[in-house]
PDB file of C-alpha atoms in Angstrom:
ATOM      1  CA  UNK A   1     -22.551  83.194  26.825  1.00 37.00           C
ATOM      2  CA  UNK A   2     -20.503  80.635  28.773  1.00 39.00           C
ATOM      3  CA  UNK A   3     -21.840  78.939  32.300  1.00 39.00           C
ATOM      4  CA  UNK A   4     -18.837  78.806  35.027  1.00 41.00           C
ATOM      5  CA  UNK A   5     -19.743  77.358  38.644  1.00 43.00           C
ATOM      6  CA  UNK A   6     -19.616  79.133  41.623  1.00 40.00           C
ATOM      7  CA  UNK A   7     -20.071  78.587  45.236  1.00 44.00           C
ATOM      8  CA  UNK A   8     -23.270  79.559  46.497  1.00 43.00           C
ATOM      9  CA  UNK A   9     -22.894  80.384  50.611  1.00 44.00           C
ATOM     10  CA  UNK A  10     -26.146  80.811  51.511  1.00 43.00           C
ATOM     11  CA  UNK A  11     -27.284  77.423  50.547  1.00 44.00           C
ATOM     12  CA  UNK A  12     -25.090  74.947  52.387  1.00 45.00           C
ATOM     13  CA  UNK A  13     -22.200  76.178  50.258  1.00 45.00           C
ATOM     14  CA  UNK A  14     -23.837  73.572  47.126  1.00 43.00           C
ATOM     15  CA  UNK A  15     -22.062  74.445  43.794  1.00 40.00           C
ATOM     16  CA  UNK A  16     -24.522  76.509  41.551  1.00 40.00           C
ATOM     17  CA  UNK A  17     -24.131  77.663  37.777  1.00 38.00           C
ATOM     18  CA  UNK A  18     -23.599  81.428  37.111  1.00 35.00           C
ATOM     19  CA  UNK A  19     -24.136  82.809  33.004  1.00 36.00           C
ATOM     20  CA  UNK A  20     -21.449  85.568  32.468  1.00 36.00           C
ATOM     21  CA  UNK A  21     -20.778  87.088  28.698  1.00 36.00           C
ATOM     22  CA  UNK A  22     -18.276  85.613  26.980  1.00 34.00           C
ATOM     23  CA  UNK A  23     -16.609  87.485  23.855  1.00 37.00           C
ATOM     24  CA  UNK A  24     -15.513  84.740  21.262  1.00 43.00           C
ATOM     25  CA  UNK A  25     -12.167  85.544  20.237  1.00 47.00           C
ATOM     26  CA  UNK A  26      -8.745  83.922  20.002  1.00 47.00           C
ATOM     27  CA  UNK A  27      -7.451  82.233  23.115  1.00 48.00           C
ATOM     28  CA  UNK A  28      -4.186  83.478  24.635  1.00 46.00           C
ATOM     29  CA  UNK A  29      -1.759  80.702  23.584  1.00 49.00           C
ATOM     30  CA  UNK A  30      -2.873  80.779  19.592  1.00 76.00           C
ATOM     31  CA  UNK A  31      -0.342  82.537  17.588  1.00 82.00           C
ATOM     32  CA  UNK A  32      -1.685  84.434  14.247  1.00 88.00           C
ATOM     33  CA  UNK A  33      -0.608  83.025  11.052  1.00 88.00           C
ATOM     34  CA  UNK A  34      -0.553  83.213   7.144  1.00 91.00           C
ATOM     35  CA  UNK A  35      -1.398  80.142   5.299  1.00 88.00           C
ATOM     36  CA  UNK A  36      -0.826  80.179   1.349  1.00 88.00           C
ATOM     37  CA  UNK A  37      -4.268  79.165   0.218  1.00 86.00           C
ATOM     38  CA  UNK A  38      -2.553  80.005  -3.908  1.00 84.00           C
ATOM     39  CA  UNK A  39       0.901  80.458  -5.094  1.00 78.00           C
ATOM     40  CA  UNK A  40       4.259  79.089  -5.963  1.00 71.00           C
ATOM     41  CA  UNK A  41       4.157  78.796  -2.100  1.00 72.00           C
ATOM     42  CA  UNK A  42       1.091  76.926  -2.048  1.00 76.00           C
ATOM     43  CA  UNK A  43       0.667  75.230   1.807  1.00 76.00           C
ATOM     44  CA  UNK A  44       3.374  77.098   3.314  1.00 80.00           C
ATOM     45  CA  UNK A  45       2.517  78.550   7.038  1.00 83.00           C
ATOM     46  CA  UNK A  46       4.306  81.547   8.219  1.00 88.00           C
ATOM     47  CA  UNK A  47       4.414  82.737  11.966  1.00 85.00           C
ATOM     48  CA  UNK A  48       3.459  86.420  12.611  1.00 87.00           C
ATOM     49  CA  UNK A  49       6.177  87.566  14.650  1.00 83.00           C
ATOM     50  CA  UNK A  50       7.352  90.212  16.695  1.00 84.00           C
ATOM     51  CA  UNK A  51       5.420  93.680  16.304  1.00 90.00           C
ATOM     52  CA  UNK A  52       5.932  94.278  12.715  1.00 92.00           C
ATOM     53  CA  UNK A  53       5.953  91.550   9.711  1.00 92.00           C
ATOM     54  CA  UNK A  54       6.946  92.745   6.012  1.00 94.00           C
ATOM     55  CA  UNK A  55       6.112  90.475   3.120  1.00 94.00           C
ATOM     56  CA  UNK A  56       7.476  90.559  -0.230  1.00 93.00           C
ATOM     57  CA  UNK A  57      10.090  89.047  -2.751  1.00 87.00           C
ATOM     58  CA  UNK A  58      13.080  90.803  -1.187  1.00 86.00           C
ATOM     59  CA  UNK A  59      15.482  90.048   1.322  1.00 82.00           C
ATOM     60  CA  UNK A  60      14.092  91.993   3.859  1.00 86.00           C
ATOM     61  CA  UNK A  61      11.071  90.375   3.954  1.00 91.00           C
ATOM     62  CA  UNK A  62      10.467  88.475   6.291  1.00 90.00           C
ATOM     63  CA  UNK A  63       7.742  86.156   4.795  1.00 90.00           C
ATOM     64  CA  UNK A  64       8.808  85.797   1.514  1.00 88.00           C
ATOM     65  CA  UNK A  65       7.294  84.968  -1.711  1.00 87.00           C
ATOM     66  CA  UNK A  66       8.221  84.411  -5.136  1.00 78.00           C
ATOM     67  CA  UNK A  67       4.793  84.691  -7.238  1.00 79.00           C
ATOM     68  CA  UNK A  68       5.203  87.539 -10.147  1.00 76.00           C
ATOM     69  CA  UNK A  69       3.841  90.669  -9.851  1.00 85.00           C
ATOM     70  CA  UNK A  70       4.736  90.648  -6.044  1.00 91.00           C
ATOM     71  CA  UNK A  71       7.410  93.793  -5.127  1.00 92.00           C
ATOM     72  CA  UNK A  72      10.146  93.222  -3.006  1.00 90.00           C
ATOM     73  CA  UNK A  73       8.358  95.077  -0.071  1.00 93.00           C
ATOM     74  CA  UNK A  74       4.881  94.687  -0.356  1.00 96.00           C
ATOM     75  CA  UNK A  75       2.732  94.784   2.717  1.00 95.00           C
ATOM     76  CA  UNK A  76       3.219  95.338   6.750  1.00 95.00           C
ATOM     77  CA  UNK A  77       1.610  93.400   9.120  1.00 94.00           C
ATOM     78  CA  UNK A  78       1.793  94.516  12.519  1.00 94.00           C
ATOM     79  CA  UNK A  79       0.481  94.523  16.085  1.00 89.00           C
ATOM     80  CA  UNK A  80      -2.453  97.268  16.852  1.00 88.00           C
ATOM     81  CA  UNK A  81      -3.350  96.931  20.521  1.00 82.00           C
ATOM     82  CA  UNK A  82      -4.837  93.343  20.810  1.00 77.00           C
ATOM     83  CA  UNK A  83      -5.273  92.949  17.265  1.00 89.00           C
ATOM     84  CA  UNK A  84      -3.250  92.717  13.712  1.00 93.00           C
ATOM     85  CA  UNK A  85      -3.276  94.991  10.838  1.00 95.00           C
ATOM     86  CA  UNK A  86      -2.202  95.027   7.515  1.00 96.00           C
ATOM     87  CA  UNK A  87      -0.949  98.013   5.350  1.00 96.00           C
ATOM     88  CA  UNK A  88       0.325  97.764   1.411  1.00 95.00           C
ATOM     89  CA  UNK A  89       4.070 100.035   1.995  1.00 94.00           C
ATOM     90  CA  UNK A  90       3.696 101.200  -2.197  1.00 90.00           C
ATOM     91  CA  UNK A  91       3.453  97.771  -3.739  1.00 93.00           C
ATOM     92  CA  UNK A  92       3.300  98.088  -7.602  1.00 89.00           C
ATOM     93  CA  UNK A  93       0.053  96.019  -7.619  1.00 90.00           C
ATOM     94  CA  UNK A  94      -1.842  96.668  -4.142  1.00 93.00           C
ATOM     95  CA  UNK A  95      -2.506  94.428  -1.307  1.00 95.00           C
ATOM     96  CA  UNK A  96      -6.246  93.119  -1.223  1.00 94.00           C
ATOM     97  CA  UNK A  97      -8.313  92.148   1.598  1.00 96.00           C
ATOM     98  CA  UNK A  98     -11.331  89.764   1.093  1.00 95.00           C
ATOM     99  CA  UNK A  99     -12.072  91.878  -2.166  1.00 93.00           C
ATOM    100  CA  UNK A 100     -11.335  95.253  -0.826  1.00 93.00           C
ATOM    101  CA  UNK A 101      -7.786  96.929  -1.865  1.00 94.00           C
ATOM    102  CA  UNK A 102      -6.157  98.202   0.861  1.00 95.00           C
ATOM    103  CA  UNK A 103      -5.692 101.961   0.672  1.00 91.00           C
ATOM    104  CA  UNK A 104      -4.456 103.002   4.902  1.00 88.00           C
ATOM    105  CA  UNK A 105      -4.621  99.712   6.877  1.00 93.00           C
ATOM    106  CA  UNK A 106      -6.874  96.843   7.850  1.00 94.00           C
ATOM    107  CA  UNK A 107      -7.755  94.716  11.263  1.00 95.00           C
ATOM    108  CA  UNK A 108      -7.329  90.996  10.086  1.00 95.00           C
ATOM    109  CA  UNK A 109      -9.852  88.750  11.411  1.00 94.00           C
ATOM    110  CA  UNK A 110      -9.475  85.246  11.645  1.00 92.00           C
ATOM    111  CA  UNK A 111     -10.211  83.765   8.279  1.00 93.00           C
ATOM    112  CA  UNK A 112      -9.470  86.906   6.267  1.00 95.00           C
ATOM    113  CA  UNK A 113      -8.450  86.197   2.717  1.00 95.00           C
ATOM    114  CA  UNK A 114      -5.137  88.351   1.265  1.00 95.00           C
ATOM    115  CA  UNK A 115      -4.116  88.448  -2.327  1.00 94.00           C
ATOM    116  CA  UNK A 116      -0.807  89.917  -3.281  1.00 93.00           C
ATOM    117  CA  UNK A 117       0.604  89.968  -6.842  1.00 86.00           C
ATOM    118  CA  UNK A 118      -0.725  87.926  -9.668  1.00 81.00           C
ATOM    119  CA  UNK A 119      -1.119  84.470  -8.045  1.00 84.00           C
ATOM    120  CA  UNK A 120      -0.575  84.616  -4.431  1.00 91.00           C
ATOM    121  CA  UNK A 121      -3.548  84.402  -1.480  1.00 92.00           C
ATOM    122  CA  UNK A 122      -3.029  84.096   2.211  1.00 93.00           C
ATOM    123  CA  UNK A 123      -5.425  83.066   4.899  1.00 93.00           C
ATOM    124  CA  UNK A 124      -4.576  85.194   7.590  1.00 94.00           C
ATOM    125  CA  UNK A 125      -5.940  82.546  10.682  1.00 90.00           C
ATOM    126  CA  UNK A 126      -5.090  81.958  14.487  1.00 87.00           C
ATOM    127  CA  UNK A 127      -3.522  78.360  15.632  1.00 74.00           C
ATOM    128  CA  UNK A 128      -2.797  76.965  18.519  1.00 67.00           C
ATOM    129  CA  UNK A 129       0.771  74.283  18.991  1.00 66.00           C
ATOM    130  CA  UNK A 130      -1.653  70.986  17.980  1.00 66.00           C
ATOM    131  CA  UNK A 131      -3.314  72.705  14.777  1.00 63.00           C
ATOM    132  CA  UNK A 132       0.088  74.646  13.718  1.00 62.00           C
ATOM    133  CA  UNK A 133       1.603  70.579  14.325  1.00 67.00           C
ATOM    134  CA  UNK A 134      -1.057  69.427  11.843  1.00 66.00           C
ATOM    135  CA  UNK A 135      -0.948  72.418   9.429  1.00 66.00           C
ATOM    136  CA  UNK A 136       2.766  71.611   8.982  1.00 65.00           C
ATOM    137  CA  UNK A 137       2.796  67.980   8.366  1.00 69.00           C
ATOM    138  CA  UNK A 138      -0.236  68.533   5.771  1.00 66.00           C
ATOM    139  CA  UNK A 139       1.869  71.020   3.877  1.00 67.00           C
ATOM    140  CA  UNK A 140       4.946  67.980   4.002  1.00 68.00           C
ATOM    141  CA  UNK A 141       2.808  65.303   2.554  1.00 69.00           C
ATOM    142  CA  UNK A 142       1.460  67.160  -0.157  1.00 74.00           C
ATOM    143  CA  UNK A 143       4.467  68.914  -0.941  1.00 83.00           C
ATOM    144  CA  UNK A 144       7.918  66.739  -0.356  1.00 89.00           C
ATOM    145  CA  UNK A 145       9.190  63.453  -1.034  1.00 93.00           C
ATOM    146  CA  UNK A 146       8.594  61.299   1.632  1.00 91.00           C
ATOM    147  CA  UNK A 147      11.962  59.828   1.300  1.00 96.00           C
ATOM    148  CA  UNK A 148      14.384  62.033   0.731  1.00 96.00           C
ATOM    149  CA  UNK A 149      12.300  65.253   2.347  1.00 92.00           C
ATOM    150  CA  UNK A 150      13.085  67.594  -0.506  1.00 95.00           C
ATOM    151  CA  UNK A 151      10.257  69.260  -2.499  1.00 93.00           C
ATOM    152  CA  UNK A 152       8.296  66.782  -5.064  1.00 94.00           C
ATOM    153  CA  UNK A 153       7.820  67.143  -8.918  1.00 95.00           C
ATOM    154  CA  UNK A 154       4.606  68.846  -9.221  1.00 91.00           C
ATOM    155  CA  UNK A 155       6.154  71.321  -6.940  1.00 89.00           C
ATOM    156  CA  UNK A 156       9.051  72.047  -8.473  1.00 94.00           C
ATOM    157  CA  UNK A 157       7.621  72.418 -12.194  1.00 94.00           C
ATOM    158  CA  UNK A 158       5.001  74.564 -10.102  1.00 88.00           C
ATOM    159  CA  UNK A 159       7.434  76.803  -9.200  1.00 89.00           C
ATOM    160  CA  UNK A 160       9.313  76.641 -12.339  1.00 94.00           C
ATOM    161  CA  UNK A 161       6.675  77.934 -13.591  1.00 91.00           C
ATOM    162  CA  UNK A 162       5.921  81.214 -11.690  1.00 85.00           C
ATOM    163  CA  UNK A 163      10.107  81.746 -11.213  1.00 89.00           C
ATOM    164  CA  UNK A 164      10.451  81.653 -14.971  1.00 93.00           C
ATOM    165  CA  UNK A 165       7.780  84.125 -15.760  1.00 89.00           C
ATOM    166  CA  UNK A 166       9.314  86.381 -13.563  1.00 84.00           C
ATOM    167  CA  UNK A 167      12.589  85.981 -15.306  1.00 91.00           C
ATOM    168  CA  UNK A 168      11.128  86.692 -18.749  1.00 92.00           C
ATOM    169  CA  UNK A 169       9.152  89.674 -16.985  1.00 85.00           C
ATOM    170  CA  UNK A 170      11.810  91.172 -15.213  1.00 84.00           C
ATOM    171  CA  UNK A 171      14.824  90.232 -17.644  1.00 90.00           C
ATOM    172  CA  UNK A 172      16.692  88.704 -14.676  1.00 92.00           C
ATOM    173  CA  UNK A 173      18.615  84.835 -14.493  1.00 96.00           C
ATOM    174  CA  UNK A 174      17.436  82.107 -14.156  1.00 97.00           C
ATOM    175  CA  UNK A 175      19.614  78.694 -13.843  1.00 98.00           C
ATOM    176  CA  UNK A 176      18.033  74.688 -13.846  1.00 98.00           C
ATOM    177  CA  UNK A 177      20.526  71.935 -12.413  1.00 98.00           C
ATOM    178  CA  UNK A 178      19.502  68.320 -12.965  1.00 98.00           C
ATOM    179  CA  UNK A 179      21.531  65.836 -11.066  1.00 98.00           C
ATOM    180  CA  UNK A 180      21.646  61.886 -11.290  1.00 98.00           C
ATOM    181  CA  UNK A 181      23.362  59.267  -9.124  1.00 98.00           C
ATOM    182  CA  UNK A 182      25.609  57.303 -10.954  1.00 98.00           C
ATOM    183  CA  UNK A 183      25.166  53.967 -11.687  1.00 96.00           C
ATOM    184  CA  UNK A 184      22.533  53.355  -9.147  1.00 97.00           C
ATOM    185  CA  UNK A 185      21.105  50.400 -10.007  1.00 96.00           C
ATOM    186  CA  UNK A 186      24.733  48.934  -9.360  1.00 96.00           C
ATOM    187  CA  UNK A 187      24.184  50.055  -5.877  1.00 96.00           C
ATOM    188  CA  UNK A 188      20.243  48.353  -5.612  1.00 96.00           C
ATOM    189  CA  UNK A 189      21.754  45.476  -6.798  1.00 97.00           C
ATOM    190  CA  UNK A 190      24.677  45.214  -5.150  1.00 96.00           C
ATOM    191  CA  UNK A 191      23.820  46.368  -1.407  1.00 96.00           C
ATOM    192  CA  UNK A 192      19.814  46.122  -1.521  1.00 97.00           C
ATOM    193  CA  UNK A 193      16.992  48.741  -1.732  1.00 96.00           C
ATOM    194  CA  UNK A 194      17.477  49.604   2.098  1.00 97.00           C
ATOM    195  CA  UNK A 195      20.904  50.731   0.849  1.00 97.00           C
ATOM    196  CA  UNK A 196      19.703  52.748  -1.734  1.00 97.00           C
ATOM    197  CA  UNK A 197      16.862  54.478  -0.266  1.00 97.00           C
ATOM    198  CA  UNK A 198      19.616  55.306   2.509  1.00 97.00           C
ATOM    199  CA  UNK A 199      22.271  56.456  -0.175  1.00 98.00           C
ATOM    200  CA  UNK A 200      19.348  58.922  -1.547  1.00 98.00           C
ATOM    201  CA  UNK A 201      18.249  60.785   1.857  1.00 97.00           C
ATOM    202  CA  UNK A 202      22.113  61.181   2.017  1.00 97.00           C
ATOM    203  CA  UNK A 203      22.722  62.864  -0.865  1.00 98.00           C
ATOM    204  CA  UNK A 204      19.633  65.380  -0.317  1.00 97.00           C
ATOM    205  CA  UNK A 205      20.968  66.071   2.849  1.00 96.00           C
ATOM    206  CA  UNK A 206      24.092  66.967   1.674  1.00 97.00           C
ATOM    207  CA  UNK A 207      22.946  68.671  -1.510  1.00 97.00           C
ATOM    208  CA  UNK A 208      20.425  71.210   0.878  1.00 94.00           C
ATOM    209  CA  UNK A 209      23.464  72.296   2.701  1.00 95.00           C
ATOM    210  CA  UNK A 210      25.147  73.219  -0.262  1.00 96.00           C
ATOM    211  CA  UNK A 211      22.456  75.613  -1.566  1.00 95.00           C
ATOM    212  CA  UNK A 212      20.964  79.582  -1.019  1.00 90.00           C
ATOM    213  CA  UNK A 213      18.188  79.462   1.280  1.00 83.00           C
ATOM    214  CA  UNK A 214      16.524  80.987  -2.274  1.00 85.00           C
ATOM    215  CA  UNK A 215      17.174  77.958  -4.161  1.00 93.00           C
ATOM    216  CA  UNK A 216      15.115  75.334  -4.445  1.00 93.00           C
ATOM    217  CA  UNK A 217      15.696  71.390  -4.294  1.00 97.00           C
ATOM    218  CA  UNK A 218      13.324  68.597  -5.650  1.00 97.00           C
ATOM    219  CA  UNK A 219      13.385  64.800  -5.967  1.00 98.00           C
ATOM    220  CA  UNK A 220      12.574  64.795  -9.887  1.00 97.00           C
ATOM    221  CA  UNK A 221      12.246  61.000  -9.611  1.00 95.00           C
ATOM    222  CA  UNK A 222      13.428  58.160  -8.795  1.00 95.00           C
ATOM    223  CA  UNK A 223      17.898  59.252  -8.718  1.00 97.00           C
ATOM    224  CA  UNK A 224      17.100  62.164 -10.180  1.00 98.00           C
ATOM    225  CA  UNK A 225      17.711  65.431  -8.422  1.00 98.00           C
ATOM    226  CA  UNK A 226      16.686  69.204 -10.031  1.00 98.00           C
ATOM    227  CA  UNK A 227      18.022  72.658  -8.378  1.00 98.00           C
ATOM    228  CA  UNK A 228      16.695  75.854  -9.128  1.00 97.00           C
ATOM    229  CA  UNK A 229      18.815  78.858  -8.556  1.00 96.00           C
ATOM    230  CA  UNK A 230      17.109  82.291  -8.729  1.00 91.00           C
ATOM    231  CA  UNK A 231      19.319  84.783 -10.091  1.00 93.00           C
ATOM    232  CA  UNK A 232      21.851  82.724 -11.039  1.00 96.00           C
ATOM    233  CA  UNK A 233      24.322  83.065 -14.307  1.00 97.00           C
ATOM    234  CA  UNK A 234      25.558  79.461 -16.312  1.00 97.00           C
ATOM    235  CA  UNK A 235      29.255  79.988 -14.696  1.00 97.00           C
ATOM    236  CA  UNK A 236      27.479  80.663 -11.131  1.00 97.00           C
ATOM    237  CA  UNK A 237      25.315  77.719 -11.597  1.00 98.00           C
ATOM    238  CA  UNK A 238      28.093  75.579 -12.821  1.00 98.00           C
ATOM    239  CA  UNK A 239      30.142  76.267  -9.548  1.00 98.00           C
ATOM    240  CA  UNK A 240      27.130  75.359  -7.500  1.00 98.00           C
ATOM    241  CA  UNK A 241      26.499  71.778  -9.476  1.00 98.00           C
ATOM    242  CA  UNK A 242      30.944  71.643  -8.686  1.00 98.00           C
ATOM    243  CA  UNK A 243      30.482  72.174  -5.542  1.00 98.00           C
ATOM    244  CA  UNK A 244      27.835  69.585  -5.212  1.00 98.00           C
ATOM    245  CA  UNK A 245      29.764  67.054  -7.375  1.00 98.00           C
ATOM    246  CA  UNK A 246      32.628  67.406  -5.336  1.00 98.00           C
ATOM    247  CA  UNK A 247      31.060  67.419  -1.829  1.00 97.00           C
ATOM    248  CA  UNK A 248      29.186  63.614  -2.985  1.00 98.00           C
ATOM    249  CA  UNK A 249      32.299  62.151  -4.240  1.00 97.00           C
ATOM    250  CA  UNK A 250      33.977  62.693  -0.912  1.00 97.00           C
ATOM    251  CA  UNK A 251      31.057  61.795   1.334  1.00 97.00           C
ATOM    252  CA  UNK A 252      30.864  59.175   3.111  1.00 94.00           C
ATOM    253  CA  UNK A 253      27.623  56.770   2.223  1.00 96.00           C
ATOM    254  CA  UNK A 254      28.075  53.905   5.156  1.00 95.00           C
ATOM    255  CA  UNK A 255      25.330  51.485   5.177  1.00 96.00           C
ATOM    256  CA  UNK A 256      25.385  48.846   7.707  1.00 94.00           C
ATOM    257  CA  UNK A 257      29.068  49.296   8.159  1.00 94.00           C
ATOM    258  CA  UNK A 258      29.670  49.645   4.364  1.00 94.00           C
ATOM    259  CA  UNK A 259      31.346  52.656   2.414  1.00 96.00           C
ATOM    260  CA  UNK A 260      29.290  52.666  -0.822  1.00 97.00           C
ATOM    261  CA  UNK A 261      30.948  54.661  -3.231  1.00 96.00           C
ATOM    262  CA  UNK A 262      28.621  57.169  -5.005  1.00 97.00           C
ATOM    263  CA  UNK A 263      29.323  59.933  -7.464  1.00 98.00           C
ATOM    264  CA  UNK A 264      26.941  61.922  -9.211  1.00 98.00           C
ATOM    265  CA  UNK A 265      26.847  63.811 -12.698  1.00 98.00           C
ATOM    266  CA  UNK A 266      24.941  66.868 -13.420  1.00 98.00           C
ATOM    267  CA  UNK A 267      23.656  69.627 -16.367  1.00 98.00           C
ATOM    268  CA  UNK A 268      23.304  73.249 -16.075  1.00 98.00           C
ATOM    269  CA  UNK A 269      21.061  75.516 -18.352  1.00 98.00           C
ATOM    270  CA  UNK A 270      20.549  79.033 -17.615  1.00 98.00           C
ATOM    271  CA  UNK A 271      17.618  81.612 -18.750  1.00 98.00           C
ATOM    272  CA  UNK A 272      18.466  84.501 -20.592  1.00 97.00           C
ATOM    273  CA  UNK A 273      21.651  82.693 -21.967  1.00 97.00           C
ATOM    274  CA  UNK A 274      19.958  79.682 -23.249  1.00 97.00           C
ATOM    275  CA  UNK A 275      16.848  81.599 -24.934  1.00 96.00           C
ATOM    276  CA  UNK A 276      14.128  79.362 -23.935  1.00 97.00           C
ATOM    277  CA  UNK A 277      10.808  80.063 -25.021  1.00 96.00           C
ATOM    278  CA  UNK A 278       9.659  78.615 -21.880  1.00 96.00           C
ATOM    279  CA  UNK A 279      10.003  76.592 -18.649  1.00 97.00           C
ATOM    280  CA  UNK A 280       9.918  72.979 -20.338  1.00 97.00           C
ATOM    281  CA  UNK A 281      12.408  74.289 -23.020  1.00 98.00           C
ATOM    282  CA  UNK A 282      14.852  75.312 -19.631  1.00 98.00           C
ATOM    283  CA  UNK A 283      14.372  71.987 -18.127  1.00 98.00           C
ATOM    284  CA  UNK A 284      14.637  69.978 -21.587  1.00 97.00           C
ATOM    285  CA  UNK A 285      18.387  71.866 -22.204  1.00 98.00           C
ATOM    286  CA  UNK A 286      19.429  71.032 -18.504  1.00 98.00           C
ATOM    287  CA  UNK A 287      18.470  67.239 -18.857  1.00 98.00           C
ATOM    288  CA  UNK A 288      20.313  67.403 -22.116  1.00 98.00           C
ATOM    289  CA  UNK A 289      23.446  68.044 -20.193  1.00 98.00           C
ATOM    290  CA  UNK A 290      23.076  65.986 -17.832  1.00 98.00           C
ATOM    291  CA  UNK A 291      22.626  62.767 -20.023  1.00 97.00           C
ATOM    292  CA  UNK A 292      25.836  64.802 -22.220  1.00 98.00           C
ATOM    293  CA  UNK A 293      27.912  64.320 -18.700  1.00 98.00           C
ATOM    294  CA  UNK A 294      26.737  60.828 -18.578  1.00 97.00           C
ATOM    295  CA  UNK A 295      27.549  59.877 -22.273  1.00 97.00           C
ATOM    296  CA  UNK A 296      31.282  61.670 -21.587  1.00 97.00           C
ATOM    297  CA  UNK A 297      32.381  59.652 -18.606  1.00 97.00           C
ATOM    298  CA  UNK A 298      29.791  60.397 -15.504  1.00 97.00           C
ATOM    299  CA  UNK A 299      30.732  62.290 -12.259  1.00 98.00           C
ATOM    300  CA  UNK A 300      31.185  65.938 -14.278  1.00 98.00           C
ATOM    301  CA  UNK A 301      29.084  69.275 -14.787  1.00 98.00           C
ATOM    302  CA  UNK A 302      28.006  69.533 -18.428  1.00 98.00           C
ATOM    303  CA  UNK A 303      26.710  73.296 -18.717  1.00 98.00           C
ATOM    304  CA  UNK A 304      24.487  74.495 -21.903  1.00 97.00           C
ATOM    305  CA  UNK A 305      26.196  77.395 -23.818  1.00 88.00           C
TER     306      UNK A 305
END
């Protein structure tokens, strides 16, 4: 019930209180949403848009995710009247619903729990500007460098993790690039931390616009930078970590008024053509190059054969 005030005529027009039913329910300016409660995409919150959303790992998706056992199409959300529904459109694995598989459609409510493939569950949830504001900056701080804004460690073996199962599943490529700044303690020393710290939200600035919206960069630690690249051969890989190396070395780095000059050297290891039994062995043969383009003269691409 919810109590509204009214004016009351008949009694020297003194505000009263009237009860009228009220029907809980999402208010007009929330927008629905999917939140990644599990998953390679783990924190992620996607908008539900328009009057039909499809999910999957392919490019028409719209909301996409990359957990295995997730098909390229594999469920509709859309607009029913006042509410949302969701429908699986032939997934190989099924779309389930707090429990229930999902054999026509389903009305989401908010709070409804949605697994897809293996790994992956969604909170299907309403949110207005203030919580989606809060939602998004709690995803940031658990998931990217604060720095350089780029995806942290733990995120990137997580997802190194679920990409290369896939890859072994599915017999598809899979390429690692591990980058390093060159002599960057030369540059700490030289010009000051400030400088440095500057010289690194550069470079992932300009190493994002380089990249597939499908790839994937991380701040491995301290310089050190690692790419993933779904689908991606050792020559196709090895022009990406070119292009990169070329687009740093003629960058401008001005700090304070200063050019710094900054180059950057990288490795390249790609799954099927390096074998690896696994996604430590794929990262262990790109760091190998990458300290092999360091020991033969820094600022190259050294690619595992």
């Amino acid at each position: 019930m919810r109590i509204v005030p009214y004016d009351d005529d008949d009694d020297d027009n003194k505000t009263s209180m009237s009860i009228v039913p009220y029907a809980p329910g999402p208010k007009q300016r929330d927008r629905a949403y999917l939140i990644v409660l599990a998953g390679a995409n783990v924190g992620e919150m996607y908008p539900v848009e328009g009057t039909e959303t499809f999910l999957g790992r392919g490019e028409k998706a719209k909301i996409k995710l990359t957990d295995d056992g997730i098909s390229r199409l594999h469920a509709r959300i859309f607009l029913d009247g006042d509410g949302v529904r969701i429908e699986d459109v032939g997934s190989a694995n099924g779309t389930i619903v707090n429990g229930e598989r999902v054999e026509r459609s389903v009305a989401l409510k908010d709070g409804d729990k949605i697994q897809v493939g293996g790994t992956t569950i969604l909170k299907f949830t309403y949110h207005d500007k203030l919580e989606e504001t809060f939602q998004r900056q709690m995803y940031d701080a658990a998931l990217r460098d604060h720095l350089t804004k780029t995806f942290n460690k733990k995120h990137f073996l997580e997802r190194l993790d679920s990409e290369f199962a896939y890859a072994k599943r599915h017999r598809v490529q899979l390429a690692v690039i591990m980058l390093d700044l060159d002599f960057f303690k030369h540059v700490n020393d030289t010009w000051g931390h400030l400088a440095g710290d500057h010289v690194l939200a550069t470079l992932a600035n300009l190493v994002h616009g380089t990249l597939r919206s499908e790839d994937m960069l991380a701040r491995y630690g301290g310089e050190e930078f690692a790419v993933l690249c779904r689908g991606s051969s050792p020559d196709a890989a090895r022009i990406v970590a070119e292009r990169i190396r070329v687009t740093v070395e003629h960058a401008n780095f001005a700090f304070d008024g200063i050019a710094i000059p900054v180059t950057i050297s990288s490795g390249v290891a790609a799954y099927p053509d390096f074998l690896a039994a696994g996604p430590s062995e794929l990262l262990g043969a790109a760091d190998a190059m990458l300290y092999e383009a360091k020991r033969t003269g820094r600022n190259r691409v050294a690619v595992r054969r």
